[in-house]
Coordinates of C-alpha atoms and ligand atoms in Angstrom, one line a residue:
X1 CA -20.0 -20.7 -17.9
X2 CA -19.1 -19.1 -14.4
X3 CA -19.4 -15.9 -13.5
X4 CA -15.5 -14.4 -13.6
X5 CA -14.2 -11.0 -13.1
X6 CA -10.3 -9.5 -13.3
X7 CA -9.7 -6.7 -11.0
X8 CA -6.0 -4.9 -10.4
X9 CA -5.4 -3.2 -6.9
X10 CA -2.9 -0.7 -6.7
X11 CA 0.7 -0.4 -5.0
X12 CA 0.5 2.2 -2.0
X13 CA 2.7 4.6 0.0
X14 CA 2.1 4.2 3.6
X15 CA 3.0 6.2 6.4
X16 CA 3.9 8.9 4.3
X17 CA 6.9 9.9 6.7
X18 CA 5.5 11.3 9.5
X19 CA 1.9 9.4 9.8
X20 CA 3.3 5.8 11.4
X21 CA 0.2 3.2 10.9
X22 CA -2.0 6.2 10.1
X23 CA -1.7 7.7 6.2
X24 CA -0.8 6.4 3.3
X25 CA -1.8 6.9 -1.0
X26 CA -2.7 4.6 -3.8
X27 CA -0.6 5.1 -6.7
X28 CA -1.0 4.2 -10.5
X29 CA 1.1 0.9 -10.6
X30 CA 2.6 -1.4 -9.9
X31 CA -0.2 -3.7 -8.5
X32 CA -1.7 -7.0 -8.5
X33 CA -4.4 -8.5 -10.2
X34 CA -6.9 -11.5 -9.5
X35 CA -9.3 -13.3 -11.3
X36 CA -12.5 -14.8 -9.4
X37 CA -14.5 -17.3 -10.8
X38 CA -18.2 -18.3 -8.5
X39 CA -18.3 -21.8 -8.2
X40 CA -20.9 -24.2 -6.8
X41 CA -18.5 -26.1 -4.7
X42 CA -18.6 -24.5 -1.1
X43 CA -14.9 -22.8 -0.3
X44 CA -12.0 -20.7 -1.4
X45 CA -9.5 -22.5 -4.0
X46 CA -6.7 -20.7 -5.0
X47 CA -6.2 -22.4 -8.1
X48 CA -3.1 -20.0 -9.9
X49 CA -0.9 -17.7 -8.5
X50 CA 2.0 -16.6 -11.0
X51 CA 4.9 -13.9 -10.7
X52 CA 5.8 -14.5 -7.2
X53 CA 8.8 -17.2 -8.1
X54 CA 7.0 -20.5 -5.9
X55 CA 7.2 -17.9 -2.7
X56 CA 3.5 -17.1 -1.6
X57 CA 1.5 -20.0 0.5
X58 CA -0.7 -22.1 -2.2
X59 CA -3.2 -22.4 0.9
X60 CA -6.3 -20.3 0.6
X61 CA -5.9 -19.7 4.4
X62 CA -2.3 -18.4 4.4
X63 CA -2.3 -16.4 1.8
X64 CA -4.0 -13.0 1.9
X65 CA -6.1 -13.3 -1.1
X66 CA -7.2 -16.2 -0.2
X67 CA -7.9 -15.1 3.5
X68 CA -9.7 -12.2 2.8
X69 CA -12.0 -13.8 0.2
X70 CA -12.8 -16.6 3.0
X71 CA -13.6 -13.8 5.5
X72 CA -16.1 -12.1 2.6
X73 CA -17.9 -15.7 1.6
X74 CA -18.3 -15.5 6.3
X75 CA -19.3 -12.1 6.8
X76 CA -22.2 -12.5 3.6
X77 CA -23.2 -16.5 4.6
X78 CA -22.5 -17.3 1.1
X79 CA -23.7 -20.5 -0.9
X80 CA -21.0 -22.2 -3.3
X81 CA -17.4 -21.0 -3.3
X82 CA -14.9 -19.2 -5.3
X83 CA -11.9 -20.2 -7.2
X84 CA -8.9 -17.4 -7.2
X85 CA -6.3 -16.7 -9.7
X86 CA -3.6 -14.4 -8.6
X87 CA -1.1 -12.7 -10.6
X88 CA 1.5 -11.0 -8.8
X89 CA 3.0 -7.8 -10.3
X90 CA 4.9 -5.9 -7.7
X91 CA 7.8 -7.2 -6.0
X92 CA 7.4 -9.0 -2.5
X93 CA 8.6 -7.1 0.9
X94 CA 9.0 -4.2 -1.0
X95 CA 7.4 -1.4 1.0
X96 CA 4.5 -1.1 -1.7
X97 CA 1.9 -2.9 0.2
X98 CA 2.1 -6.3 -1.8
X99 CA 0.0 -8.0 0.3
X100 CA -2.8 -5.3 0.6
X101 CA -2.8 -5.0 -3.0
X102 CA -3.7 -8.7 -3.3
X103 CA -6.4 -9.1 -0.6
X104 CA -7.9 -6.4 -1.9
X105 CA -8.2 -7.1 -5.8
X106 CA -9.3 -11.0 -4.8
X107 CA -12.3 -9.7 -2.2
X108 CA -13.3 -6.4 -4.2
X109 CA -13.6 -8.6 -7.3
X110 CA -15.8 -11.2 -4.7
X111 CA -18.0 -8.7 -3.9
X112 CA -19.0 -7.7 -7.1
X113 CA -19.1 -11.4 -8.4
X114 CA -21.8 -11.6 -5.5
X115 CA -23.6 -8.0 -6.4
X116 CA -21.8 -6.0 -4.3
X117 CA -23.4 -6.8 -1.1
X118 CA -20.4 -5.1 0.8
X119 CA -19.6 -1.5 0.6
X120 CA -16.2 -0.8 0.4
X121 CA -15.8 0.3 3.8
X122 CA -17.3 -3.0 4.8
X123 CA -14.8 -4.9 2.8
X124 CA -12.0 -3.6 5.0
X125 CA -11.8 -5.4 8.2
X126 CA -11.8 -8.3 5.9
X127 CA -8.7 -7.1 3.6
X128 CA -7.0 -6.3 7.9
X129 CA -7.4 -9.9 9.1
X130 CA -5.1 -10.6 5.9
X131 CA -2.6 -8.3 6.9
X132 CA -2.6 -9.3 10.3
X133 CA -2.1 -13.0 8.8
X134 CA 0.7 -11.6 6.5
X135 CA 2.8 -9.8 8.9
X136 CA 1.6 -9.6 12.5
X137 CA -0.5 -6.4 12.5
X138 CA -3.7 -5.4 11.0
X139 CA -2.2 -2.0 10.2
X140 CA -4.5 -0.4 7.4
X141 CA -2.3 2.7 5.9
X142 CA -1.8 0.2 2.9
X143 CA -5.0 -1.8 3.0
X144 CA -7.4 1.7 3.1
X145 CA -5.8 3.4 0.3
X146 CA -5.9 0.2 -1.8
X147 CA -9.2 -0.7 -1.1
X148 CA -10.6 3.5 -1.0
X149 CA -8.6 4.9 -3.4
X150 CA -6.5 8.1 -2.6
X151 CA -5.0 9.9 0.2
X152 CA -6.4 7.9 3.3
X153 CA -5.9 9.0 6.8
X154 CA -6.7 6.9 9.9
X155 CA -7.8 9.0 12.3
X156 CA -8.8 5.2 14.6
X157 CA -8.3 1.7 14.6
X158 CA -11.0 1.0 17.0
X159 CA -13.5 1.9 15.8
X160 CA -12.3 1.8 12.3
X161 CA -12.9 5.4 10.8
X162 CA -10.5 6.3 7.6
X163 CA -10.6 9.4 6.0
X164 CA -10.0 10.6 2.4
X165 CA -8.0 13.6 2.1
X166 CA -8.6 15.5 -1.2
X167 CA -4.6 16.0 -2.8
X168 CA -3.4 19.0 -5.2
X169 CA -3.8 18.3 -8.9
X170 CA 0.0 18.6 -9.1
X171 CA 1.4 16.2 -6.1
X172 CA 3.2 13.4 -7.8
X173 CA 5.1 10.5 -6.5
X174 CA 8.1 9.4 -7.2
X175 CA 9.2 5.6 -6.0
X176 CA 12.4 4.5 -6.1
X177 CA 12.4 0.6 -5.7
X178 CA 15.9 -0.9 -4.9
X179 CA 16.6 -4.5 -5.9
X180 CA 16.3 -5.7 -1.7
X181 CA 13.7 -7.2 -0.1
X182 CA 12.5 -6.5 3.7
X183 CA 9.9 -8.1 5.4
X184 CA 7.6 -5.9 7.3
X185 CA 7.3 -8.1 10.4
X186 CA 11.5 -7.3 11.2
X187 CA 11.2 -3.8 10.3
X188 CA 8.3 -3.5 12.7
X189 CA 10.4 -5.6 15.4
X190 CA 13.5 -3.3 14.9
X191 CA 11.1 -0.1 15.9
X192 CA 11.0 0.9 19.8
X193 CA 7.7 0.5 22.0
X194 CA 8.5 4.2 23.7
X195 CA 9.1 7.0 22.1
X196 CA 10.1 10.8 23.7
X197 CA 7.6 13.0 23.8
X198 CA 9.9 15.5 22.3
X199 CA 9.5 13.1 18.7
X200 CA 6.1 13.3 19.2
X201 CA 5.3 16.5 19.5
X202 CA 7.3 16.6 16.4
X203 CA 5.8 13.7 15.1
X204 CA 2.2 14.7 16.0
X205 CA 2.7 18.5 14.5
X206 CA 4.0 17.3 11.2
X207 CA 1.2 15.4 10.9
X208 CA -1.5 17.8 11.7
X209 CA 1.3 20.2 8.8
X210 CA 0.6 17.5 6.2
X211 CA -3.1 17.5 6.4
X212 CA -3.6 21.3 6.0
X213 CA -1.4 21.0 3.6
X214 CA -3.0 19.0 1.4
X215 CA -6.4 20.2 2.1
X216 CA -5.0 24.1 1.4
X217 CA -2.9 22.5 -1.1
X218 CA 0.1 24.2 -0.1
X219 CA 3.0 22.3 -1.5
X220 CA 5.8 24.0 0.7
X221 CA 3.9 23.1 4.2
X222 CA 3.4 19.6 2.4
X223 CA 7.1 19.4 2.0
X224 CA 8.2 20.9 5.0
X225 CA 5.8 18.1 7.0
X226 CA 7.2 15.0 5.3
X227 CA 9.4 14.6 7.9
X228 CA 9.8 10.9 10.3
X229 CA 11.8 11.1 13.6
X230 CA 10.3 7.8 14.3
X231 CA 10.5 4.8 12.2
X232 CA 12.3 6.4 9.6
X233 CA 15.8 6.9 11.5
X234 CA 15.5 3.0 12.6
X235 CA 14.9 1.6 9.7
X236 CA 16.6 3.9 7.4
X237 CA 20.3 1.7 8.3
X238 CA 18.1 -1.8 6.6
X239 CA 18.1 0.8 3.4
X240 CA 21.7 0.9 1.9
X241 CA 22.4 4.6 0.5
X242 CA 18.8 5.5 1.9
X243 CA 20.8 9.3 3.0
X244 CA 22.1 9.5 -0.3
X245 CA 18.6 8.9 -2.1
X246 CA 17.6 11.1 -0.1
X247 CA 20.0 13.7 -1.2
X248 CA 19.4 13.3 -4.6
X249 CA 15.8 13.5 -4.7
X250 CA 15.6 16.6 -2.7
X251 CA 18.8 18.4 -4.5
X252 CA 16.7 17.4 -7.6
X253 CA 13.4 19.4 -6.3
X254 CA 11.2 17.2 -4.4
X255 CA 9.2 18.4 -1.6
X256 CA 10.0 15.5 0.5
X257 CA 11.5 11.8 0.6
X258 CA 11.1 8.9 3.2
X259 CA 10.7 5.3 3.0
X260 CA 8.0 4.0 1.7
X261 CA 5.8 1.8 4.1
X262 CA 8.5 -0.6 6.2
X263 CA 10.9 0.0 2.9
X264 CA 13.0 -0.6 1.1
X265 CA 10.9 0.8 -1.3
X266 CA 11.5 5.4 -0.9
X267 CA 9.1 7.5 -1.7
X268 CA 9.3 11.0 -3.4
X269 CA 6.3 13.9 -3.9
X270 CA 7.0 16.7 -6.5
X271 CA 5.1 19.6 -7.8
X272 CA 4.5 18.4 -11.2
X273 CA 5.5 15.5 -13.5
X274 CA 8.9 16.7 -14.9
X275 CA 10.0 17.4 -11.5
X276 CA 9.5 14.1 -10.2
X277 CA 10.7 12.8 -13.3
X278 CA 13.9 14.4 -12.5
X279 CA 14.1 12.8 -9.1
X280 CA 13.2 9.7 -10.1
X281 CA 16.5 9.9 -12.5
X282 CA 18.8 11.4 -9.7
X283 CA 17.2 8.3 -6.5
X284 CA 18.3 6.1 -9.4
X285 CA 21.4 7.4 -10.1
X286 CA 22.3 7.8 -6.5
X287 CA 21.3 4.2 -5.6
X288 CA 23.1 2.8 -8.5
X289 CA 26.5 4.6 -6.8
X290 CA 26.0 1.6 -4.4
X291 CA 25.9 -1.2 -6.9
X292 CA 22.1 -1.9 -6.2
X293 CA 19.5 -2.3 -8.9
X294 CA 16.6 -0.1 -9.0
X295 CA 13.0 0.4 -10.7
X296 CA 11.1 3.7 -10.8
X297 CA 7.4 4.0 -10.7
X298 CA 6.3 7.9 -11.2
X299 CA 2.1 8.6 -10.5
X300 CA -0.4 10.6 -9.6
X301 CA -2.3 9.8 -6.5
X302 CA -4.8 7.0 -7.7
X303 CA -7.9 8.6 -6.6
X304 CA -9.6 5.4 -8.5
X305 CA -8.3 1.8 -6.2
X306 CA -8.9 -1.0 -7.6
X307 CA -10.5 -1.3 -10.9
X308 CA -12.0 -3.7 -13.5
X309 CA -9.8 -5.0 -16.0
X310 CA -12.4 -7.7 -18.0
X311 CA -15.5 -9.5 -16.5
X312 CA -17.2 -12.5 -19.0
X313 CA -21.1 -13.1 -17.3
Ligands
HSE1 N1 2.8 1.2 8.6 C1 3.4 -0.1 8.3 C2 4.8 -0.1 8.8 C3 3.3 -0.3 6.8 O1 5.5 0.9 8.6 O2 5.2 -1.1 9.4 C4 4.0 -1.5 6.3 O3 4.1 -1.5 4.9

């Protein structure tokens, strides 16, 4: 019998308002899984994928499982091939980094198929060239925190250098998911090449706010940082009733609210669990008020990325 090993990759929260392209968190679910199997034939073969309707490309070179275990079997010079099975369990163009999640369960699960021959850092560029295939840019602030775990900044794209920034015990996250889809390539094409510097010295003192506010875990300086002038007031008129979500949550107690990743997913951190259960209720409520269908995932940050779920030797 094969080798064969089951690993589920977590959904993430990129951006985290104010850190465009350069922060985002893993959380608990939803995810993806994949199932690799080592096979003697040379190649990738993606032989199941299920709970994405027919929609994701059956070819291991288009779809971004498929593309970053190709890149792995490359980068190592590997003999024989693997077959992929890939179970889809978050929604598509949802703002949860879908296809990160899946890149990164099929090539972490590679990797230890082959011994682990990659670190995790070196897995990476290999989970980017995915996301590059999947939507035009080999942004990382969904890819690093799936593949890392945790609060990931990006301090650079070239060179690569990510950084995990430890989080307060009690930061949780609430994500509202409305029943919409939108495809990160037209939400990046809506944003604008130039932006005043007056937004970016905004922008750029938010950020620097959200850091120290993790790091001296102060919630209020965490909340009072989560703001976007950039993407987020672009993008927010793709998110029916995104002002009124955003209403809710922070009349119900959150710290702060923005869209998650390029949306429609929106994303809410609390100080403790019944508080972001109570703005999970209200986003829901108030998104509901416009006839649209929601689901609500509440979480910790998932200091963990991917994990195990069964391996038969
Ligand atoms: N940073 C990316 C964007 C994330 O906002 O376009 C996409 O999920």
């Amino acid at each position: 019998m094969n080798r064969e090993i089951s690993v589920f990759a977590p959904a993430t929260v990129s951006n985290v308002a104010c850190g465009f392209d350069v922060m985002g968190f893993a959380v608990n679910e939803p995810g993806d899984i994949a199932t690799v199997r080592q096979i003697d034939e040379p190649g990738v073969f993606l032989i199941n994928v299920s709970g994405d309707d027919g929609r994701l490309p059956r070819e291991p070179s288009k779809n971004t499982a498929g593309i970053a275990v190709i890149e792995f079997l490359k980068r190592i010079n590997a003999p024989g091939g693997i077959e992929i099975e890939l179970h889809k369990k978050m929604p598509l163009g949802s703002g949860l980094g879908s296809s990160a999640a899946s890149a990164v369960a099929a090539v972490f699960a590679a990797n230890i198929l082959f011994d682990k021959p990659l670190s995790r850092n070196e897995l990476l560029p290999l989970v980017l060239e995915a996301e590059k295939a999947a939507c035009g840019t080999a942004h990382a602030d969904n890819a690093a925190p799936a593949l890392l775990g945790g609060f990931i900044l990006i301090r650079s794209y070239n060179p690569l250098d990510t950084i995990s920034l430890a989080v307060p015990d009690e930061l949780i996250c609430t994500i509202l998911h409305p029943a919409l889809e939108i495809r990160t390539e037209y939400a990046r094409k809506i944003l604008s090449d130039k932006i005043f510097l007056k937004d970016a010295v905004t922008q750029w003192g938010n950020i620097g706010g959200l850091v120290a506010g993790l790091l001296k875990k102060d919630y209020e300086l965490i909340g009072r940082s989560l703001q976007d002038v950039i993407a987020e007031p672009l993008r927010a008129k793709l998110i029916p009733g995104f002002s009124e979500i955003k209403k809710a949550a922070m009349s119900a107690g959150a710290l702060g609210c923005s869209i998650s990743g390029s949306g429609p997913a929106i994303f809410a951190l609390s100080k403790s669990k019944s508080t972001a259960n109570n703005v999970g209720q209200s986003m829901k409520d108030a998104c509901e008020k416009k006839g649209i269908n929601s689901s609500i995932y509440i979480s910790e940050i998932n200091n963990e990325g991917p994990r195990v779920i069964s391996q038969k030797e």
